[in-house]
PDB file of N, CA and C in Angstrom:
ATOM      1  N   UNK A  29       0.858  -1.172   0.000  1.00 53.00           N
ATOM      2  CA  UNK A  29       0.000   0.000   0.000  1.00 53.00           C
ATOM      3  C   UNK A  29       0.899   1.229   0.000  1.00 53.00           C
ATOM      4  N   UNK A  30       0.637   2.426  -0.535  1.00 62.00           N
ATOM      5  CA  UNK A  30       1.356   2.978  -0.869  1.00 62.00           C
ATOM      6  C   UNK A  30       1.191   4.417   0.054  1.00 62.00           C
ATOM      7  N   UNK A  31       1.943   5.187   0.504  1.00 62.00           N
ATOM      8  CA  UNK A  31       2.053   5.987   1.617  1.00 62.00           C
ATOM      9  C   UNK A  31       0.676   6.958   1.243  1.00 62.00           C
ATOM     10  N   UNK A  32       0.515   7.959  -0.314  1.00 62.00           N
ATOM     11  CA  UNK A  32      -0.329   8.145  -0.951  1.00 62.00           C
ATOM     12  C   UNK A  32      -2.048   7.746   0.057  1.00 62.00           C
ATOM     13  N   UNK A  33      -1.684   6.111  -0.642  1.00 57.00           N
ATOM     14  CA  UNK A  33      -3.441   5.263  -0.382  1.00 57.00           C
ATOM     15  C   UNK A  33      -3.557   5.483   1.345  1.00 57.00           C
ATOM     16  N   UNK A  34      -2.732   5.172   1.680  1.00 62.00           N
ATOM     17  CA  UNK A  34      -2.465   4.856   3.300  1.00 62.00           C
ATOM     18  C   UNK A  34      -3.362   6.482   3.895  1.00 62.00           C
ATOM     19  N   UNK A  35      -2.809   7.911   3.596  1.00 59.00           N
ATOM     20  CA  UNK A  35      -3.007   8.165   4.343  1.00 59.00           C
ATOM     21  C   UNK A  35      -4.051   9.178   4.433  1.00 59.00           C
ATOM     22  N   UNK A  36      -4.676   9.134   2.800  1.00 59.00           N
ATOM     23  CA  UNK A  36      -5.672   9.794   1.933  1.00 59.00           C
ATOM     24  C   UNK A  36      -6.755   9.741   1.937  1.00 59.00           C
ATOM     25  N   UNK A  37      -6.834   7.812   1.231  1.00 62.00           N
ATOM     26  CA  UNK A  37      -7.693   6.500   1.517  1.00 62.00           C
ATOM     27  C   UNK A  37      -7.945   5.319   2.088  1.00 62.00           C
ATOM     28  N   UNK A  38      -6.948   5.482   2.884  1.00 62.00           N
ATOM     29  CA  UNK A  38      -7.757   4.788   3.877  1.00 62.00           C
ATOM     30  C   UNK A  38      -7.372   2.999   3.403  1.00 62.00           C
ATOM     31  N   UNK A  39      -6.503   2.884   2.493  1.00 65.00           N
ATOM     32  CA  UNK A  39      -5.822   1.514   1.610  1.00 65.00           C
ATOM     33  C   UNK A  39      -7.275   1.671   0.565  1.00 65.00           C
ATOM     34  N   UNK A  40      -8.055   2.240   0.235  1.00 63.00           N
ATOM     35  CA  UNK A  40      -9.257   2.130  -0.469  1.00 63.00           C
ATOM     36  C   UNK A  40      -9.058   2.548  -2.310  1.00 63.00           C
ATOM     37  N   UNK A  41      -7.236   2.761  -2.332  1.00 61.00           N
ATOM     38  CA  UNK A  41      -7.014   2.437  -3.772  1.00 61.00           C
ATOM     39  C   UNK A  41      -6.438   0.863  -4.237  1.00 61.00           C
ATOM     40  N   UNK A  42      -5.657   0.490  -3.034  1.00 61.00           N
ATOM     41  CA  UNK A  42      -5.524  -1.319  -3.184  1.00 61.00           C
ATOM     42  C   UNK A  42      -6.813  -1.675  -3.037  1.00 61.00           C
ATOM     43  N   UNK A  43      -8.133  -1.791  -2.335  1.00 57.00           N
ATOM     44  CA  UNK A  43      -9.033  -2.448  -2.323  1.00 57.00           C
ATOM     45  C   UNK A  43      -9.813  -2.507  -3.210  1.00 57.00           C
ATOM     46  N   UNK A  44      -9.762  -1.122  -3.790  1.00 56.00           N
ATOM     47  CA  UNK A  44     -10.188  -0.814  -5.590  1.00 56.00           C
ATOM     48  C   UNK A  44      -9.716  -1.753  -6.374  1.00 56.00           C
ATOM     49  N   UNK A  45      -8.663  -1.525  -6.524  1.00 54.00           N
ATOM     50  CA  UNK A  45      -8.005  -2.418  -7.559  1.00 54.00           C
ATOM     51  C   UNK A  45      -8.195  -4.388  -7.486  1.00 54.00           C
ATOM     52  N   UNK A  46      -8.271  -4.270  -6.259  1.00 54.00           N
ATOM     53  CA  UNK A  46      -8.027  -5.929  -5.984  1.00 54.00           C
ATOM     54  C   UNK A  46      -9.664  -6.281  -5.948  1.00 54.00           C
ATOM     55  N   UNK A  47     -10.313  -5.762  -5.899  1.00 49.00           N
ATOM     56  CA  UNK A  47     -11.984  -5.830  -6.392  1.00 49.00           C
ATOM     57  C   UNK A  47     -12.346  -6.840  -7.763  1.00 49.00           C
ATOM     58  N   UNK A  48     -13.585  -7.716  -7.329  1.00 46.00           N
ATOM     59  CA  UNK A  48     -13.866  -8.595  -8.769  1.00 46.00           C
ATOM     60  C   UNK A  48     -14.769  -7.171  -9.241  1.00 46.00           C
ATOM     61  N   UNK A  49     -15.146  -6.511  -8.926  1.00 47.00           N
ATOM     62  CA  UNK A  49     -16.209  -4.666  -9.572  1.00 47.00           C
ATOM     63  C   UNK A  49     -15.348  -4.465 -10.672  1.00 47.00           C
ATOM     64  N   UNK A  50     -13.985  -4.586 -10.125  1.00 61.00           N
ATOM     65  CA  UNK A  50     -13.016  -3.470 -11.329  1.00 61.00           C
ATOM     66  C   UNK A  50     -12.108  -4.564 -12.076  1.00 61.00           C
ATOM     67  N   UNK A  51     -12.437  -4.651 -13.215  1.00 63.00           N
ATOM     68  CA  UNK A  51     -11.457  -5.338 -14.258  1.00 63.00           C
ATOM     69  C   UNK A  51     -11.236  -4.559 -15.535  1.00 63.00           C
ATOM     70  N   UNK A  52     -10.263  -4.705 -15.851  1.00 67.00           N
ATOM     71  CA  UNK A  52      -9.773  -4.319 -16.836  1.00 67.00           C
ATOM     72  C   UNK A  52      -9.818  -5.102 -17.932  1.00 67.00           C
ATOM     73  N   UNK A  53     -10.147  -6.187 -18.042  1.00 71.00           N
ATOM     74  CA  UNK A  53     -10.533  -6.979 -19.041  1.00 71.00           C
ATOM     75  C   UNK A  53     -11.892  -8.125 -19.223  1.00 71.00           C
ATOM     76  N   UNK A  54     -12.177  -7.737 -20.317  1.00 75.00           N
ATOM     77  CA  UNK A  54     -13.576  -8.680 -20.182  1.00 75.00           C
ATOM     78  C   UNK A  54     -13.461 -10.017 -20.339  1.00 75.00           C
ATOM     79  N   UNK A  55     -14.770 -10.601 -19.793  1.00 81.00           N
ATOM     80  CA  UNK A  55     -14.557 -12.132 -20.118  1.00 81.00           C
ATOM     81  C   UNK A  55     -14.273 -12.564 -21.253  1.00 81.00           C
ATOM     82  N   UNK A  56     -14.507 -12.145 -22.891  1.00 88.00           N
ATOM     83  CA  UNK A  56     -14.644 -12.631 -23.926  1.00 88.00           C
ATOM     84  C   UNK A  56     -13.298 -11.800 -24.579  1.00 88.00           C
ATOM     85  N   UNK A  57     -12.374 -11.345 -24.212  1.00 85.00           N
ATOM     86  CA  UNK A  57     -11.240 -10.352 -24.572  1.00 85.00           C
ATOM     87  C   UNK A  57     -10.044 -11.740 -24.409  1.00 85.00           C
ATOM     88  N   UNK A  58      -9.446 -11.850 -25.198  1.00 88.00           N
ATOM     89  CA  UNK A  58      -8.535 -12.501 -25.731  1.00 88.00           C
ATOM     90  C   UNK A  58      -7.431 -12.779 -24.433  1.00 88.00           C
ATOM     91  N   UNK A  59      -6.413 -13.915 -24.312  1.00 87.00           N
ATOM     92  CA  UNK A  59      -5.641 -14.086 -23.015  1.00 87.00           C
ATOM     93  C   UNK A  59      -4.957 -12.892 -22.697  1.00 87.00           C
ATOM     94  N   UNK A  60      -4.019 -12.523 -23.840  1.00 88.00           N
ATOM     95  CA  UNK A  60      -3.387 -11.810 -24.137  1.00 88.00           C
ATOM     96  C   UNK A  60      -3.777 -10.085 -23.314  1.00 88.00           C
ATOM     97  N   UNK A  61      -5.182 -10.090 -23.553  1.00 81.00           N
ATOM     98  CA  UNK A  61      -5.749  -8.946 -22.657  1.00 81.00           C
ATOM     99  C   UNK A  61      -5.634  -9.086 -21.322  1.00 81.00           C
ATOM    100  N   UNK A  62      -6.051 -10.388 -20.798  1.00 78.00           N
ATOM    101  CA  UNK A  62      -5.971 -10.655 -19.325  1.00 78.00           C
ATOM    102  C   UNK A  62      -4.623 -10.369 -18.507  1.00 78.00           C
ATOM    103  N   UNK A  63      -3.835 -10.895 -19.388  1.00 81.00           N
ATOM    104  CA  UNK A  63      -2.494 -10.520 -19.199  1.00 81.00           C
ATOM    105  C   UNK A  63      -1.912  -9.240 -19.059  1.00 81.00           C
ATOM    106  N   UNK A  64      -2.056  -8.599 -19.849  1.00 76.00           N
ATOM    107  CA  UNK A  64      -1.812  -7.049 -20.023  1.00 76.00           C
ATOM    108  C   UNK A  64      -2.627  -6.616 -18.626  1.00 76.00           C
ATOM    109  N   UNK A  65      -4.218  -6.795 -18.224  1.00 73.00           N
ATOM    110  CA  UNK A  65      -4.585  -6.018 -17.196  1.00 73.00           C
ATOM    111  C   UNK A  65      -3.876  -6.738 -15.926  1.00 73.00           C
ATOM    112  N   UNK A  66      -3.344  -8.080 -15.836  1.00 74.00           N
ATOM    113  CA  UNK A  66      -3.029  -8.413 -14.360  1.00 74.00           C
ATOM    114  C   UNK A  66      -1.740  -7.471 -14.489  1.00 74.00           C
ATOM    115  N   UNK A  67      -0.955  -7.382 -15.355  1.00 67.00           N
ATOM    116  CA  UNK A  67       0.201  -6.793 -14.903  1.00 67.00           C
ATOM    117  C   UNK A  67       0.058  -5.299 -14.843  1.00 67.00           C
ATOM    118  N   UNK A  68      -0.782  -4.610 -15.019  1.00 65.00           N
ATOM    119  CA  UNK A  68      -0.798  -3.055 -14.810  1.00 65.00           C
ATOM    120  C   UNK A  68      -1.231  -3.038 -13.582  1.00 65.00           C
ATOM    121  N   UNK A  69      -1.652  -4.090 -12.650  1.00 66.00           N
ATOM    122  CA  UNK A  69      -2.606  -3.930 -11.387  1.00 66.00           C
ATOM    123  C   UNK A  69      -1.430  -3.089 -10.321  1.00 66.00           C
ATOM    124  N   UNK A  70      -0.245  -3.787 -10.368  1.00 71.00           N
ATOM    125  CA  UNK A  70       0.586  -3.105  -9.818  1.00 71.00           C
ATOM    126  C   UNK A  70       0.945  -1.628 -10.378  1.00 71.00           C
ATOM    127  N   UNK A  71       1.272  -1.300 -11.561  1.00 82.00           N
ATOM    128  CA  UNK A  71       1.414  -0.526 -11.862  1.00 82.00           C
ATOM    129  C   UNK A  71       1.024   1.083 -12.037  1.00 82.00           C
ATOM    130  N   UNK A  72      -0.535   0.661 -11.783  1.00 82.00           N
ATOM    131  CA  UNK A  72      -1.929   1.641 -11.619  1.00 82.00           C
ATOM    132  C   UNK A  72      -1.864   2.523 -10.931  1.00 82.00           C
ATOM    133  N   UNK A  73      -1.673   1.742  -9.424  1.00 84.00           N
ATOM    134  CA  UNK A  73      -1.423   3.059  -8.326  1.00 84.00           C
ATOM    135  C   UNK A  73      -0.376   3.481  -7.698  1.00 84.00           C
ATOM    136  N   UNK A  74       0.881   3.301  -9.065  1.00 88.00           N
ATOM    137  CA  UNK A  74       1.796   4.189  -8.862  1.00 88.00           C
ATOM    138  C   UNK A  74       1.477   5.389  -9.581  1.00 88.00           C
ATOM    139  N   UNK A  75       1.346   5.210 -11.133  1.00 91.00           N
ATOM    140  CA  UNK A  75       0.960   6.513 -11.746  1.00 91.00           C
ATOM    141  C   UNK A  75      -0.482   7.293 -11.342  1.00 91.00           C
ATOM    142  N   UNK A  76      -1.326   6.870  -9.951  1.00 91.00           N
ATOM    143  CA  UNK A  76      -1.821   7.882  -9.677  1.00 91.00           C
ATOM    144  C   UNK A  76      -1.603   8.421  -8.748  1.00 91.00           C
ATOM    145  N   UNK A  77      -0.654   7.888  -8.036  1.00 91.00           N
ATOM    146  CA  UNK A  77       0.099   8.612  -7.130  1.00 91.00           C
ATOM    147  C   UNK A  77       1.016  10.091  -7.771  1.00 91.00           C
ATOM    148  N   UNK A  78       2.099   9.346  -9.005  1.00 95.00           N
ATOM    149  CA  UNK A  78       2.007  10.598  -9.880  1.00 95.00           C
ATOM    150  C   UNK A  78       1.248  11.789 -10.086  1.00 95.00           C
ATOM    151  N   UNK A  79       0.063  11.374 -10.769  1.00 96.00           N
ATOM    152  CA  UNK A  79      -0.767  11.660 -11.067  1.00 96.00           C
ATOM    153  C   UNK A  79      -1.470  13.019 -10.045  1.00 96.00           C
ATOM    154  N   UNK A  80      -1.469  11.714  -9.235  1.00 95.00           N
ATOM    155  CA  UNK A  80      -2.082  12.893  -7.881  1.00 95.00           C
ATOM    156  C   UNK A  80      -1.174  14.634  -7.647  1.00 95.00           C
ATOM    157  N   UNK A  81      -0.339  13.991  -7.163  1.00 95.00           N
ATOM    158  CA  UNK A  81       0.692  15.053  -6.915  1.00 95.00           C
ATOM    159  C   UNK A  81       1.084  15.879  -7.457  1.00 95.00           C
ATOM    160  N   UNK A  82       0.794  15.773  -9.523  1.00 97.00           N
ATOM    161  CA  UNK A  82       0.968  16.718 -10.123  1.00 97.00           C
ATOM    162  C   UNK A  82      -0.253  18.010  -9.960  1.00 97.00           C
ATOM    163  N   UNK A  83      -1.211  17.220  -9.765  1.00 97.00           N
ATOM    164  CA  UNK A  83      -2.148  18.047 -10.013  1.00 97.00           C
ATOM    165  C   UNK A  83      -2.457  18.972  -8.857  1.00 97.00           C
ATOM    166  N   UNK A  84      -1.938  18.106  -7.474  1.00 96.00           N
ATOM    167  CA  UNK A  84      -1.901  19.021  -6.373  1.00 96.00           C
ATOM    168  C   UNK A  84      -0.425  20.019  -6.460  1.00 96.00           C
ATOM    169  N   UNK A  85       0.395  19.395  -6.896  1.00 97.00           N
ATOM    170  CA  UNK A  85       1.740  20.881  -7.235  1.00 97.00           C
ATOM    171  C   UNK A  85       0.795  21.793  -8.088  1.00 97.00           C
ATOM    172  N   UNK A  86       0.790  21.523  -9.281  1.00 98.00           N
ATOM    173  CA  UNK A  86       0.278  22.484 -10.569  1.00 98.00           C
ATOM    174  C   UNK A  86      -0.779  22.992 -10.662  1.00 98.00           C
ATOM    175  N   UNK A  87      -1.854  22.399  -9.551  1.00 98.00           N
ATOM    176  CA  UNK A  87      -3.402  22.684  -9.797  1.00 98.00           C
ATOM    177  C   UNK A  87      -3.897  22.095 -11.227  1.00 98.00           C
ATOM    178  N   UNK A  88      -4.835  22.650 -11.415  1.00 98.00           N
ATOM    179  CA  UNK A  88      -6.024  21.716 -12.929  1.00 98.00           C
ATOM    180  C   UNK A  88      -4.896  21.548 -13.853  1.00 98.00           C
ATOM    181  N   UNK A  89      -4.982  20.669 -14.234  1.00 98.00           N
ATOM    182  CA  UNK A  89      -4.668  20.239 -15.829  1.00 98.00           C
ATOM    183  C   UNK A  89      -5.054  18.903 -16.623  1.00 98.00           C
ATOM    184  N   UNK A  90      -4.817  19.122 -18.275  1.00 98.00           N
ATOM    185  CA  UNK A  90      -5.763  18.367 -18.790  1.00 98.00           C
ATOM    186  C   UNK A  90      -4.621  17.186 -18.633  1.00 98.00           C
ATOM    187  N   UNK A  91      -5.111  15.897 -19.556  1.00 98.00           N
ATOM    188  CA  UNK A  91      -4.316  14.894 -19.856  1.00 98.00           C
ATOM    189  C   UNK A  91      -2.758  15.075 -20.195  1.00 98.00           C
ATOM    190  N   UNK A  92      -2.913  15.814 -21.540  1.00 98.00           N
ATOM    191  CA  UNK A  92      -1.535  16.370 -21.920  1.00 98.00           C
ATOM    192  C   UNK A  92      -0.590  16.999 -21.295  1.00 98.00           C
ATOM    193  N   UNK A  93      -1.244  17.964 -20.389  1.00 98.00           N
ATOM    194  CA  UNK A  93      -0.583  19.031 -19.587  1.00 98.00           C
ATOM    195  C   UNK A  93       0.267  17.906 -18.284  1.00 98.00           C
ATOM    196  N   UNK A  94      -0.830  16.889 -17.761  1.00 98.00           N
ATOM    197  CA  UNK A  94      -0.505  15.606 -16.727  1.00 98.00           C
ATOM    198  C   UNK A  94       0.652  15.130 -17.156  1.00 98.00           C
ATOM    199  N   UNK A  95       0.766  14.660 -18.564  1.00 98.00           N
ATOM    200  CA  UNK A  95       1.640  14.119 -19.157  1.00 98.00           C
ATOM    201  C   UNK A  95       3.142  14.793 -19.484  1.00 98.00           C
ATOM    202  N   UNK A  96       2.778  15.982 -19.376  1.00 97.00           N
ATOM    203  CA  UNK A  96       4.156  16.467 -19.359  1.00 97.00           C
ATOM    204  C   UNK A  96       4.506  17.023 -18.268  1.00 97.00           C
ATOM    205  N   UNK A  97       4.356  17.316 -17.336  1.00 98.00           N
ATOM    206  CA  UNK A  97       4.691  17.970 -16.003  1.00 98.00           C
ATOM    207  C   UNK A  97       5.188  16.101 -15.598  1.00 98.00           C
ATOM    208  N   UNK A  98       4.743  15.219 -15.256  1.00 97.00           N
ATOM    209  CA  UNK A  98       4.977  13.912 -14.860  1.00 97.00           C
ATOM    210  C   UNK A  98       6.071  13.184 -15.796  1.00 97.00           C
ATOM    211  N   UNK A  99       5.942  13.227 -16.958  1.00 97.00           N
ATOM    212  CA  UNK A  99       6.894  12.351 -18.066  1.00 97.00           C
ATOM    213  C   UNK A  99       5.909  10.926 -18.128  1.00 97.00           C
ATOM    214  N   UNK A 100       4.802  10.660 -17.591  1.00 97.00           N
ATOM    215  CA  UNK A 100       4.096   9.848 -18.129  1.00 97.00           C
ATOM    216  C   UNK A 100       3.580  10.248 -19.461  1.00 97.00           C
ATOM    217  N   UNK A 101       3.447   8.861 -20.217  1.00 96.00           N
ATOM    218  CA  UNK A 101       2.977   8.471 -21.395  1.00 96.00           C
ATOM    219  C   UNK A 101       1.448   9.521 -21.171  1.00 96.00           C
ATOM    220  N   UNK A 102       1.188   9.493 -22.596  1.00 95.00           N
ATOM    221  CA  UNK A 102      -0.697  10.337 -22.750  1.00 95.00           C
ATOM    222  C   UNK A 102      -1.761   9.082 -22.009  1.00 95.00           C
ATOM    223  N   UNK A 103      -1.094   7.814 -22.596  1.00 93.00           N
ATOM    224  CA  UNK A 103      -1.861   6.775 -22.179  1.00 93.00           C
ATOM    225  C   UNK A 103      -2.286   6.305 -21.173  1.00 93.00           C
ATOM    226  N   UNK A 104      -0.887   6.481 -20.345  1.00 94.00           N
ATOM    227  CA  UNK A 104      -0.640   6.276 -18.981  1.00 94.00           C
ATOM    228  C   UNK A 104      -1.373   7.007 -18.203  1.00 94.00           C
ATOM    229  N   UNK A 105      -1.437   7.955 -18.246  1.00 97.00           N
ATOM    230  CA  UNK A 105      -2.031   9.120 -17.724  1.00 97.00           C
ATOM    231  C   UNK A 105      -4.054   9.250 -18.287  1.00 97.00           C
ATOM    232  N   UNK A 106      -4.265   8.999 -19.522  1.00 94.00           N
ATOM    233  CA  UNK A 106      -5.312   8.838 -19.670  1.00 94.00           C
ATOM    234  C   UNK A 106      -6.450   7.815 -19.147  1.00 94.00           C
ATOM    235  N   UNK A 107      -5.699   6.799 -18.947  1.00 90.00           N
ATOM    236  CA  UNK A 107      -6.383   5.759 -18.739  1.00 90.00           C
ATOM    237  C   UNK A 107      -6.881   5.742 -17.022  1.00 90.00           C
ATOM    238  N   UNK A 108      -5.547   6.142 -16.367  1.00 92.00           N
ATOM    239  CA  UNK A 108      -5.691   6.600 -15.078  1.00 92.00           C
ATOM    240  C   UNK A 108      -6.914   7.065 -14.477  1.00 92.00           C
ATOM    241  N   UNK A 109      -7.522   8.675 -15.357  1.00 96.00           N
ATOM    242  CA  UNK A 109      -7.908   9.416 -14.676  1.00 96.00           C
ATOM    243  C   UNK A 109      -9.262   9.061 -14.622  1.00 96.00           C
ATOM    244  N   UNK A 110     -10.466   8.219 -15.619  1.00 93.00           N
ATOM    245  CA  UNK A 110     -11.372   8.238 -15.015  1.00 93.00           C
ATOM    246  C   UNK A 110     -11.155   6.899 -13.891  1.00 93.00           C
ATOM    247  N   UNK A 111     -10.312   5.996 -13.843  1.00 89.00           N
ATOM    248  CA  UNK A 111     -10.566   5.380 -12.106  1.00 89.00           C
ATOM    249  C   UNK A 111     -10.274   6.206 -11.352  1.00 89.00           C
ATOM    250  N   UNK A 112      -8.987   7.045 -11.079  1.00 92.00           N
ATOM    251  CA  UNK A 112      -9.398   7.885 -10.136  1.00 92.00           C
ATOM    252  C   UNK A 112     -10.477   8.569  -9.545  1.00 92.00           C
ATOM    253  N   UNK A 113     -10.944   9.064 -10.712  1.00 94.00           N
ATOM    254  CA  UNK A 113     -12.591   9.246 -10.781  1.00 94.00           C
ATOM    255  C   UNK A 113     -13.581   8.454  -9.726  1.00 94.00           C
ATOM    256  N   UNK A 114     -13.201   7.360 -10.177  1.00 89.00           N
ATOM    257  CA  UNK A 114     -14.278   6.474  -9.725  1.00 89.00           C
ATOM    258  C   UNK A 114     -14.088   6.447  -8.240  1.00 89.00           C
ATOM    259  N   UNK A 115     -12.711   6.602  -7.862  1.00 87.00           N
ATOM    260  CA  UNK A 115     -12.642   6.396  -6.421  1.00 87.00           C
ATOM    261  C   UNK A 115     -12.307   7.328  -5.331  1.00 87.00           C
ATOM    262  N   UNK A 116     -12.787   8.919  -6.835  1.00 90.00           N
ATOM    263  CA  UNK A 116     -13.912   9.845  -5.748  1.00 90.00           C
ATOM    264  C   UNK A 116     -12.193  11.233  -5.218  1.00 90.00           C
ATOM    265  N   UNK A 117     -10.907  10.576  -6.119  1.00 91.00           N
ATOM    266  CA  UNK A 117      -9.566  11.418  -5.789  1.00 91.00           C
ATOM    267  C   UNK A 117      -9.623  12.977  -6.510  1.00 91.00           C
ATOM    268  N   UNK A 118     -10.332  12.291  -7.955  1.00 96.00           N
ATOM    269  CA  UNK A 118     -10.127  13.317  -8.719  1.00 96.00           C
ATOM    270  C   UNK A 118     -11.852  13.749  -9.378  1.00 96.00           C
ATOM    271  N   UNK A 119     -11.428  15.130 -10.118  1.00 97.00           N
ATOM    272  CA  UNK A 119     -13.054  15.017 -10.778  1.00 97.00           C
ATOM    273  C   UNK A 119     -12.742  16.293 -11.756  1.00 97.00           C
ATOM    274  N   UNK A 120     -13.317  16.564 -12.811  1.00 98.00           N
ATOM    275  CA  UNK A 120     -13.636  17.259 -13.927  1.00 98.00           C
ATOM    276  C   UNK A 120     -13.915  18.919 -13.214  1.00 98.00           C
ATOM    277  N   UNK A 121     -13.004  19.561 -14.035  1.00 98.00           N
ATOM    278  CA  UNK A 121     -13.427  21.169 -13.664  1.00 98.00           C
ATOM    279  C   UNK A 121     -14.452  21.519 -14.365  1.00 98.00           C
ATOM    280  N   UNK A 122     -14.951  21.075 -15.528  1.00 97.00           N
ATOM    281  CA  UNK A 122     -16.342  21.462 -16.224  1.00 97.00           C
ATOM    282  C   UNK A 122     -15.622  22.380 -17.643  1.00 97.00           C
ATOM    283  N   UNK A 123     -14.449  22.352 -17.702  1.00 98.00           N
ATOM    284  CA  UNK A 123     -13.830  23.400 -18.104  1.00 98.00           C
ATOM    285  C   UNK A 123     -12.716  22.653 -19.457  1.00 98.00           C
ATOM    286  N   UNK A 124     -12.579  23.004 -20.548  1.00 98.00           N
ATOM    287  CA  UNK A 124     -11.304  21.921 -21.526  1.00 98.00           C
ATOM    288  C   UNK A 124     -10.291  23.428 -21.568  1.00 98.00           C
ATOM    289  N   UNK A 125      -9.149  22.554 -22.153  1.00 97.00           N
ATOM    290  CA  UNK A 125      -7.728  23.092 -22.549  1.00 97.00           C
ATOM    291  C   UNK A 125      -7.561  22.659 -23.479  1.00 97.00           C
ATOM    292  N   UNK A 126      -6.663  23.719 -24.052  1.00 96.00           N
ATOM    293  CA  UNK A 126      -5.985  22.761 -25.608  1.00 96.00           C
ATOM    294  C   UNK A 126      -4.917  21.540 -25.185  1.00 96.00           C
ATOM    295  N   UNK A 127      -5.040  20.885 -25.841  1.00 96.00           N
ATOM    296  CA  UNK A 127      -3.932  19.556 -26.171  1.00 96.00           C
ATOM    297  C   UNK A 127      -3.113  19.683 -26.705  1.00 96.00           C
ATOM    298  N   UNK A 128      -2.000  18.839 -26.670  1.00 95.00           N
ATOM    299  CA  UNK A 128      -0.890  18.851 -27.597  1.00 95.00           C
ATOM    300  C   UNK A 128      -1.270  18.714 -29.527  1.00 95.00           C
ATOM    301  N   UNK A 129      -2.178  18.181 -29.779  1.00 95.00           N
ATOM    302  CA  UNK A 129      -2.758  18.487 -31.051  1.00 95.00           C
ATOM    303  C   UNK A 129      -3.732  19.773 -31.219  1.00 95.00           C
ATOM    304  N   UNK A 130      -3.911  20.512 -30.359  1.00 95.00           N
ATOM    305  CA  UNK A 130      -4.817  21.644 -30.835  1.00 95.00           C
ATOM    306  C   UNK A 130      -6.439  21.210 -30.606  1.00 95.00           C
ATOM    307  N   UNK A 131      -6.639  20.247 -29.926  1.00 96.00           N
ATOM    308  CA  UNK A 131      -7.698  19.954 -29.917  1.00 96.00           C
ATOM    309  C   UNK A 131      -8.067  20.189 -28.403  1.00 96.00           C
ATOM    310  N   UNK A 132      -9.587  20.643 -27.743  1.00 98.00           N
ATOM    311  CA  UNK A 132     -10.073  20.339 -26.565  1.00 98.00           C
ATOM    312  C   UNK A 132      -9.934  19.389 -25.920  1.00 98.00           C
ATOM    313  N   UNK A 133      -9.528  19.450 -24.765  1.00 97.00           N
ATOM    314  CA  UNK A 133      -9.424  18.314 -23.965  1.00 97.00           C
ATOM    315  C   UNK A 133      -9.965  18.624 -22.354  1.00 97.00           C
ATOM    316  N   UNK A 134     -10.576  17.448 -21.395  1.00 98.00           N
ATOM    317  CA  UNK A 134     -11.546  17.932 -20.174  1.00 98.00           C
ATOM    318  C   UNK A 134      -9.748  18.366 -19.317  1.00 98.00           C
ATOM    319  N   UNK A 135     -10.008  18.947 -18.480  1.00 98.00           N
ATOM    320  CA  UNK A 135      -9.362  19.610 -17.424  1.00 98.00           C
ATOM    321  C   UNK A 135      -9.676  18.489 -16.219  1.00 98.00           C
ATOM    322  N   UNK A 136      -8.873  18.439 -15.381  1.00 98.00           N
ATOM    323  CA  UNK A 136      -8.847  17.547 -14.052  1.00 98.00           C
ATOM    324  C   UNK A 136      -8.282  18.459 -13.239  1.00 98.00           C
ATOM    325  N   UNK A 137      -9.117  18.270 -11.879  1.00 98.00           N
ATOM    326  CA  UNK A 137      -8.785  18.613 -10.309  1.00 98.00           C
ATOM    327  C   UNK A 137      -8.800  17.917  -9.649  1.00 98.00           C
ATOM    328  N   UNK A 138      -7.661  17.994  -8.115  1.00 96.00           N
ATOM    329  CA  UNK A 138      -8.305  16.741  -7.086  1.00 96.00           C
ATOM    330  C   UNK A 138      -9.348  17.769  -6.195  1.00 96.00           C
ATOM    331  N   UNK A 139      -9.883  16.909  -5.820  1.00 93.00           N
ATOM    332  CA  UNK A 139     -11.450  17.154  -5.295  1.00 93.00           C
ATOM    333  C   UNK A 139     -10.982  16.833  -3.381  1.00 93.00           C
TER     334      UNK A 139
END
């Protein structure tokens, strides 16, 4: 458990994760998928620990903006933010930014 979960949540981002609720792969999704999600399980709530911290240094920012203040991947970082979501860390300013392509993108705060 990670100092982060410990003293935030209460261990309630390991219990997230280790949940039959939350999978990352469906029953009918190829081995190969299953695989890929057991091994990010560890990996998950390190980059929102990242994650977290950028956004509490920097205040709001979108995906892209996450991604470069951190040096996480777009992916890494994208995929992240709606579980965080879910487990109530982070949430939507109502508000987009430009992206690294010029395109809108939602804004994130921790809540």
């Amino acid at each position: 458990m990670s100092l982060l979960d410990k003293t935030w949540f209460d261990g309630g981002v390991e219990k997230f994760f280790g949940s039959q609720s939350f999978v990352r792969a469906r029953i009918i999704d190829p081995l190969t998928s299953h695989m890929a999600a057991e091994s990010v399980t560890n990996v998950a709530p390190a980059h929102m620990e990242v994650i977290y911290a950028c956004l509490k240094r920097f205040g709001p920012l979108g995906k892209d903006g996450i991604a470069k203040q951190t040096g996480l991947r777009n992916d890494q970082v994208w995929r992240r933010l709606p579980e965080m979501q879910k487990l109530g860390m982070i949430g939507l300013t109502g508000k987009t930014v430009a992206s690294n392509s010029g395109r809108q993108e939602r804004e994130w705060l921790i809540l």
